[in-house]
């Protein structure tokens, strides 16, 4: 097993190799602000090499029986699980997330992703359609070929495995491009899996989206980058899945179980320092419960322990890099200019400890008294900064919830079942959670509406995305 201290090379055709240009980027540990390894700064020449290797590998892999492919994926899951602690530690160091979160969520979920798709391919059904006395149709689903998988830094192995597992399960070859900010666990995964080309988005990501032989692109990242990916793929008619940003509403009605709503909302606001696309960054509380909700929410959030990600008691780790930290600070300043009141947090904390003196930390921050349509309430901050706004009735809050370019996820807290259905029906998001947050069944469709993306991942949707349907029509 590779360790986090290694020089991170590309993995092509079953071997670790130097990037063609011989260049490397510093890999910074967010908790310390210091470089602790080097990552290949590849370019289109490395992508070309990966494509040549992928074309060769596709010949055998696409013909490997499903039961064999399934066994290999299950073995990958077992190996990650065997080294769970090593993967979790590497993920925590690389991203700044609390070790407990990497151990409890990121890595187990990567294992689950491989197991899920390993077994899913054993239970698919083929379609047949009989056209009266005229013809008999059957539909085959073949692997598409080479899939380019571009993933972000917030949940590195979790999101990469969410793409790799279905892509290879159905017989494609995957070329992965992990975020240059968090390359380590993908590097560790190379010991057991496919082609990985490391480097920046403009150099490697763009080369993948432009390569004519990579006909399938699955991308998770920011909306601005998503637009560039879509622009690059459209003229080449690539099949594209885009999972982009969110500005997710979290609606608390006065009839909710407030204890549960507060615990769930604090979690959805600040998990992974608010750096999950599904985090609920706009909280709306019904006016009759508003004051009680805000007071108790602040009390609970103020107890979250910001600390060294490697400390077992830490609940809030470091922000991924300086750029992201500066972005968070910018929005906190903007919120105040827009009339907002900082009810909690708002300033970088004193040094956590000696090791983390130069790390990128920011505490849970709550902003109240902002107009619903201001920039702070419309733009994705992607950090531990949320707003809380009162509302008077259902119709009003549905309007607020939908008043954004994004449409990824939402949460609704109420004990009134009819209301839950009514509101869920009218919110424009790909996922609506009622009285919960981040409950994920791997079989359900996952993705966003509007500027939050195109297409769906998960379960059957992913198997369909990574295959090409062909109908064969035979006259009777
Ligand atoms: O993400 P990028 P960044 C949001 C969040 C954050 C903002 C920017 O708001 O502040 O995006 O973060 C690769 N062609 N999210 O800049 O750039 C890149 O190398 C092809 C939300 O880190 O979108 C990385 O592997 N690929 C989000 C991946 O795209 C390109 C998670 C994502 O990076 C590319 C992360 C290009 N031209 C950020 N440019 C979520 N929804 O989960 C970059 N990349």
CSV table of C-alpha atoms in Angstrom, one decimal, residues 12 15 43 70-71 111 114 128 153 170 188 217 222 230 251 264 290 311 317 327 329 341 363 372 453-454 470:
chain,number,residue,atom,x,y,z
A,12,UNK,CA,-1.2,4.0,-16.5
A,15,UNK,CA,2.2,1.0,-13.7
A,43,UNK,CA,-1.0,17.4,-19.4
A,70,UNK,CA,-18.3,-8.6,-10.0
A,71,UNK,CA,-15.7,-10.7,-8.2
A,111,UNK,CA,-16.4,0.3,0.1
A,114,UNK,CA,-17.9,-1.0,-5.0
A,128,UNK,CA,-37.9,-7.3,-24.9
A,153,UNK,CA,-11.8,17.6,-3.4
A,170,UNK,CA,-20.5,-2.6,-16.7
A,188,UNK,CA,-3.7,4.5,-3.0
A,217,UNK,CA,-17.7,12.1,-19.1
A,222,UNK,CA,-18.4,23.5,-9.3
A,230,UNK,CA,-20.5,20.8,-21.0
A,251,UNK,CA,-37.1,24.2,5.9
A,264,UNK,CA,-30.4,17.5,11.8
A,290,UNK,CA,-38.1,31.1,14.8
A,311,UNK,CA,-7.7,14.7,16.9
A,317,UNK,CA,-11.6,20.3,10.7
A,327,UNK,CA,-13.8,32.7,-0.5
A,329,UNK,CA,-14.2,35.2,4.4
A,341,UNK,CA,-26.0,40.0,11.5
A,363,UNK,CA,-15.7,28.2,12.7
A,372,UNK,CA,-33.9,36.3,0.8
A,453,UNK,CA,-26.5,19.5,-13.0
A,454,UNK,CA,-27.6,17.3,-15.8
A,470,UNK,CA,-29.1,-0.9,-28.7
